[in-house]
Amino acid sequence: MTGARLCLAAMTAFTLVAGCGGGGDPGPSAAQAGETLKTHITQLMTKADLRDFDVTDPGGKDVPCGDEGTKRTYGVKSTFRMDQEVLIAELVGTLKDVWGYKVDHVVVPYQGKTVLKLASARTTVTLDLPETDVLTVTGETDCVADGT
């Protein structure tokens, strides 16, 4: 084998071994993602000057999901006194600009129910206006296999 071919073979073998090593970041556990979710939602409410909110779902518990997986949840509720479209736009903008969330879908157009995801953190946040001057922000983590 010539030197160039030997070098190419060695590089190919190294690439295959390195690529199969499984050394990639598995991402956060459900507990870690749950803490991130709680932090993001709490800071979101503070940034939007909605400091007087009630925690409707304190989270902190593993919720069984999928095939031997768990997820975490967290939720808050607040009243507000501003145009609801402006509020939702501000909240969506903060989630996107500060943490990098992406709009997953708008469930109810023109009524404020919007779902955003942050894949790297394994979190989903739902903004909803279930009644006049009432905002709910709920979140859940992805279903994470135990041990991940």
PDB file of C-alpha atoms in Angstrom:
ATOM      1  CA  MET A   1       0.000   0.000   0.000  1.00  0.00           C
ATOM      2  CA  THR A   2       1.365   3.415  -0.899  1.00  0.00           C
ATOM      3  CA  GLY A   3       1.888   6.070   1.746  1.00  0.00           C
ATOM      4  CA  ALA A   4      -1.085   8.122   0.505  1.00  0.00           C
ATOM      5  CA  ARG A   5      -3.413   5.112   0.591  1.00  0.00           C
ATOM      6  CA  LEU A   6      -2.160   4.097   4.025  1.00  0.00           C
ATOM      7  CA  CYS A   7      -2.771   7.612   5.306  1.00  0.00           C
ATOM      8  CA  LEU A   8      -6.260   7.668   3.761  1.00  0.00           C
ATOM      9  CA  ALA A   9      -7.082   4.264   5.288  1.00  0.00           C
ATOM     10  CA  ALA A  10      -5.883   5.400   8.701  1.00  0.00           C
ATOM     11  CA  MET A  11      -7.933   8.622   8.515  1.00  0.00           C
ATOM     12  CA  THR A  12     -11.039   6.683   7.455  1.00  0.00           C
ATOM     13  CA  ALA A  13     -10.614   4.176  10.292  1.00  0.00           C
ATOM     14  CA  PHE A  14     -10.101   6.982  12.812  1.00  0.00           C
ATOM     15  CA  THR A  15     -13.211   8.797  11.571  1.00  0.00           C
ATOM     16  CA  LEU A  16     -15.308   5.652  11.855  1.00  0.00           C
ATOM     17  CA  VAL A  17     -14.078   4.886  15.369  1.00  0.00           C
ATOM     18  CA  ALA A  18     -14.527   8.474  16.530  1.00  0.00           C
ATOM     19  CA  GLY A  19     -17.990   8.673  14.975  1.00  0.00           C
ATOM     20  CA  CYS A  20     -19.157   5.457  16.639  1.00  0.00           C
ATOM     21  CA  GLY A  21     -17.782   6.230  20.060  1.00  0.00           C
ATOM     22  CA  GLY A  22     -21.096   7.541  21.346  1.00  0.00           C
ATOM     23  CA  GLY A  23     -19.246  10.401  22.980  1.00  0.00           C
ATOM     24  CA  GLY A  24     -21.828  12.958  21.865  1.00  0.00           C
ATOM     25  CA  ASP A  25     -23.722  14.998  24.420  1.00  0.00           C
ATOM     26  CA  PRO A  26     -26.910  13.079  25.280  1.00  0.00           C
ATOM     27  CA  GLY A  27     -28.611  16.304  26.333  1.00  0.00           C
ATOM     28  CA  PRO A  28     -30.097  17.218  29.684  1.00  0.00           C
ATOM     29  CA  SER A  29     -31.928  14.736  31.893  1.00  0.00           C
ATOM     30  CA  ALA A  30     -35.630  15.288  32.590  1.00  0.00           C
ATOM     31  CA  ALA A  31     -34.708  16.787  35.967  1.00  0.00           C
ATOM     32  CA  GLN A  32     -32.180  19.184  34.406  1.00  0.00           C
ATOM     33  CA  ALA A  33     -34.616  20.174  31.652  1.00  0.00           C
ATOM     34  CA  GLY A  34     -37.312  20.688  34.292  1.00  0.00           C
ATOM     35  CA  GLU A  35     -35.104  23.145  36.179  1.00  0.00           C
ATOM     36  CA  THR A  36     -34.339  24.984  32.939  1.00  0.00           C
ATOM     37  CA  LEU A  37     -38.064  25.149  32.187  1.00  0.00           C
ATOM     38  CA  LYS A  38     -38.859  26.549  35.628  1.00  0.00           C
ATOM     39  CA  THR A  39     -36.086  29.144  35.334  1.00  0.00           C
ATOM     40  CA  HIS A  40     -37.131  30.250  31.840  1.00  0.00           C
ATOM     41  CA  ILE A  41     -40.810  30.619  32.752  1.00  0.00           C
ATOM     42  CA  THR A  42     -40.077  32.460  36.010  1.00  0.00           C
ATOM     43  CA  GLN A  43     -37.636  34.833  34.298  1.00  0.00           C
ATOM     44  CA  LEU A  44     -40.068  35.311  31.397  1.00  0.00           C
ATOM     45  CA  MET A  45     -42.748  36.505  33.798  1.00  0.00           C
ATOM     46  CA  THR A  46     -40.320  38.867  35.521  1.00  0.00           C
ATOM     47  CA  LYS A  47     -39.040  40.290  32.226  1.00  0.00           C
ATOM     48  CA  ALA A  48     -42.649  40.951  31.144  1.00  0.00           C
ATOM     49  CA  ASP A  49     -43.256  42.747  34.464  1.00  0.00           C
ATOM     50  CA  LEU A  50     -45.791  40.088  35.499  1.00  0.00           C
ATOM     51  CA  ARG A  51     -44.243  39.594  38.906  1.00  0.00           C
ATOM     52  CA  ASP A  52     -47.505  38.773  40.671  1.00  0.00           C
ATOM     53  CA  PHE A  53     -48.145  35.293  39.320  1.00  0.00           C
ATOM     54  CA  ASP A  54     -49.437  32.095  40.849  1.00  0.00           C
ATOM     55  CA  VAL A  55     -47.646  28.812  40.358  1.00  0.00           C
ATOM     56  CA  THR A  56     -50.302  26.411  39.068  1.00  0.00           C
ATOM     57  CA  ASP A  57     -47.968  23.459  38.595  1.00  0.00           C
ATOM     58  CA  PRO A  58     -44.865  23.435  40.792  1.00  0.00           C
ATOM     59  CA  GLY A  59     -43.269  20.618  38.823  1.00  0.00           C
ATOM     60  CA  GLY A  60     -40.297  18.923  40.411  1.00  0.00           C
ATOM     61  CA  LYS A  61     -41.708  15.426  39.948  1.00  0.00           C
ATOM     62  CA  ASP A  62     -41.003  12.804  37.325  1.00  0.00           C
ATOM     63  CA  VAL A  63     -44.089  12.152  35.207  1.00  0.00           C
ATOM     64  CA  PRO A  64     -44.009   8.763  33.453  1.00  0.00           C
ATOM     65  CA  CYS A  65     -44.185   8.951  29.665  1.00  0.00           C
ATOM     66  CA  GLY A  66     -43.361   6.888  26.630  1.00  0.00           C
ATOM     67  CA  ASP A  67     -41.545   3.620  27.013  1.00  0.00           C
ATOM     68  CA  GLU A  68     -39.754   3.870  30.377  1.00  0.00           C
ATOM     69  CA  GLY A  69     -39.252   7.609  30.121  1.00  0.00           C
ATOM     70  CA  THR A  70     -40.039  10.619  32.294  1.00  0.00           C
ATOM     71  CA  LYS A  71     -40.797  14.287  31.782  1.00  0.00           C
ATOM     72  CA  ARG A  72     -41.211  17.328  34.013  1.00  0.00           C
ATOM     73  CA  THR A  73     -43.799  20.106  33.965  1.00  0.00           C
ATOM     74  CA  TYR A  74     -44.186  23.626  35.357  1.00  0.00           C
ATOM     75  CA  GLY A  75     -46.893  26.262  35.023  1.00  0.00           C
ATOM     76  CA  VAL A  76     -47.940  29.731  36.141  1.00  0.00           C
ATOM     77  CA  LYS A  77     -50.975  31.988  35.842  1.00  0.00           C
ATOM     78  CA  SER A  78     -51.198  35.771  35.997  1.00  0.00           C
ATOM     79  CA  THR A  79     -53.552  38.622  35.301  1.00  0.00           C
ATOM     80  CA  PHE A  80     -52.453  41.536  33.132  1.00  0.00           C
ATOM     81  CA  ARG A  81     -53.600  44.959  32.026  1.00  0.00           C
ATOM     82  CA  MET A  82     -52.365  45.503  28.475  1.00  0.00           C
ATOM     83  CA  ASP A  83     -53.311  44.603  24.939  1.00  0.00           C
ATOM     84  CA  GLN A  84     -53.175  40.799  24.715  1.00  0.00           C
ATOM     85  CA  GLU A  85     -51.560  40.807  21.262  1.00  0.00           C
ATOM     86  CA  VAL A  86     -48.788  43.072  22.544  1.00  0.00           C
ATOM     87  CA  LEU A  87     -48.279  40.810  25.568  1.00  0.00           C
ATOM     88  CA  ILE A  88     -48.044  37.619  23.509  1.00  0.00           C
ATOM     89  CA  ALA A  89     -45.689  39.300  21.029  1.00  0.00           C
ATOM     90  CA  GLU A  90     -43.473  40.447  23.915  1.00  0.00           C
ATOM     91  CA  LEU A  91     -43.411  36.983  25.508  1.00  0.00           C
ATOM     92  CA  VAL A  92     -42.698  35.225  22.206  1.00  0.00           C
ATOM     93  CA  GLY A  93     -39.959  37.741  21.440  1.00  0.00           C
ATOM     94  CA  THR A  94     -38.331  37.207  24.829  1.00  0.00           C
ATOM     95  CA  LEU A  95     -38.407  33.416  24.519  1.00  0.00           C
ATOM     96  CA  LYS A  96     -36.884  33.624  21.033  1.00  0.00           C
ATOM     97  CA  ASP A  97     -34.338  36.380  21.629  1.00  0.00           C
ATOM     98  CA  VAL A  98     -33.123  35.515  25.126  1.00  0.00           C
ATOM     99  CA  TRP A  99     -33.082  31.698  25.033  1.00  0.00           C
ATOM    100  CA  GLY A 100     -33.461  30.754  21.368  1.00  0.00           C
ATOM    101  CA  TYR A 101     -36.919  29.165  21.439  1.00  0.00           C
ATOM    102  CA  LYS A 102     -38.605  28.585  18.087  1.00  0.00           C
ATOM    103  CA  VAL A 103     -42.336  28.913  17.468  1.00  0.00           C
ATOM    104  CA  ASP A 104     -43.577  25.358  17.046  1.00  0.00           C
ATOM    105  CA  HIS A 105     -47.151  26.306  16.209  1.00  0.00           C
ATOM    106  CA  VAL A 106     -49.924  28.751  16.922  1.00  0.00           C
ATOM    107  CA  VAL A 107     -52.797  26.658  18.246  1.00  0.00           C
ATOM    108  CA  VAL A 108     -55.491  29.327  18.174  1.00  0.00           C
ATOM    109  CA  PRO A 109     -54.645  32.203  15.815  1.00  0.00           C
ATOM    110  CA  TYR A 110     -55.632  35.671  17.039  1.00  0.00           C
ATOM    111  CA  GLN A 111     -56.353  34.317  20.533  1.00  0.00           C
ATOM    112  CA  GLY A 112     -52.799  34.039  21.777  1.00  0.00           C
ATOM    113  CA  LYS A 113     -52.252  30.311  22.235  1.00  0.00           C
ATOM    114  CA  THR A 114     -48.719  29.751  21.014  1.00  0.00           C
ATOM    115  CA  VAL A 115     -46.329  26.829  21.510  1.00  0.00           C
ATOM    116  CA  LEU A 116     -42.556  27.319  21.456  1.00  0.00           C
ATOM    117  CA  LYS A 117     -39.774  24.730  21.668  1.00  0.00           C
ATOM    118  CA  LEU A 118     -36.121  24.828  22.624  1.00  0.00           C
ATOM    119  CA  ALA A 119     -34.706  21.547  21.337  1.00  0.00           C
ATOM    120  CA  SER A 120     -31.285  21.847  23.003  1.00  0.00           C
ATOM    121  CA  ALA A 121     -32.916  22.194  26.433  1.00  0.00           C
ATOM    122  CA  ARG A 122     -35.655  19.625  25.689  1.00  0.00           C
ATOM    123  CA  THR A 123     -38.339  22.140  26.703  1.00  0.00           C
ATOM    124  CA  THR A 124     -41.697  23.274  25.340  1.00  0.00           C
ATOM    125  CA  VAL A 125     -43.538  26.383  26.552  1.00  0.00           C
ATOM    126  CA  THR A 126     -47.203  27.134  25.827  1.00  0.00           C
ATOM    127  CA  LEU A 127     -48.553  30.672  26.148  1.00  0.00           C
ATOM    128  CA  ASP A 128     -52.331  30.892  26.479  1.00  0.00           C
ATOM    129  CA  LEU A 129     -55.005  33.484  27.150  1.00  0.00           C
ATOM    130  CA  PRO A 130     -57.871  31.325  28.458  1.00  0.00           C
ATOM    131  CA  GLU A 131     -59.982  34.301  29.534  1.00  0.00           C
ATOM    132  CA  THR A 132     -59.942  38.102  29.477  1.00  0.00           C
ATOM    133  CA  ASP A 133     -56.843  39.558  31.146  1.00  0.00           C
ATOM    134  CA  VAL A 134     -55.583  36.111  32.224  1.00  0.00           C
ATOM    135  CA  LEU A 135     -52.347  34.561  30.987  1.00  0.00           C
ATOM    136  CA  THR A 136     -51.191  31.006  31.567  1.00  0.00           C
ATOM    137  CA  VAL A 137     -47.685  29.852  30.785  1.00  0.00           C
ATOM    138  CA  THR A 138     -47.215  26.107  30.958  1.00  0.00           C
ATOM    139  CA  GLY A 139     -44.259  24.023  30.077  1.00  0.00           C
ATOM    140  CA  GLU A 140     -43.095  20.490  29.810  1.00  0.00           C
ATOM    141  CA  THR A 141     -39.885  18.755  28.993  1.00  0.00           C
ATOM    142  CA  ASP A 142     -39.474  16.168  26.303  1.00  0.00           C
ATOM    143  CA  CYS A 143     -40.003  12.574  27.340  1.00  0.00           C
ATOM    144  CA  VAL A 144     -36.496  11.471  28.314  1.00  0.00           C
ATOM    145  CA  ALA A 145     -35.522   7.834  28.610  1.00  0.00           C
ATOM    146  CA  ASP A 146     -34.424   6.898  32.121  1.00  0.00           C
ATOM    147  CA  GLY A 147     -30.697   7.189  32.506  1.00  0.00           C
ATOM    148  CA  THR A 148     -30.413   9.904  29.833  1.00  0.00           C
TER     149      THR A 148
END
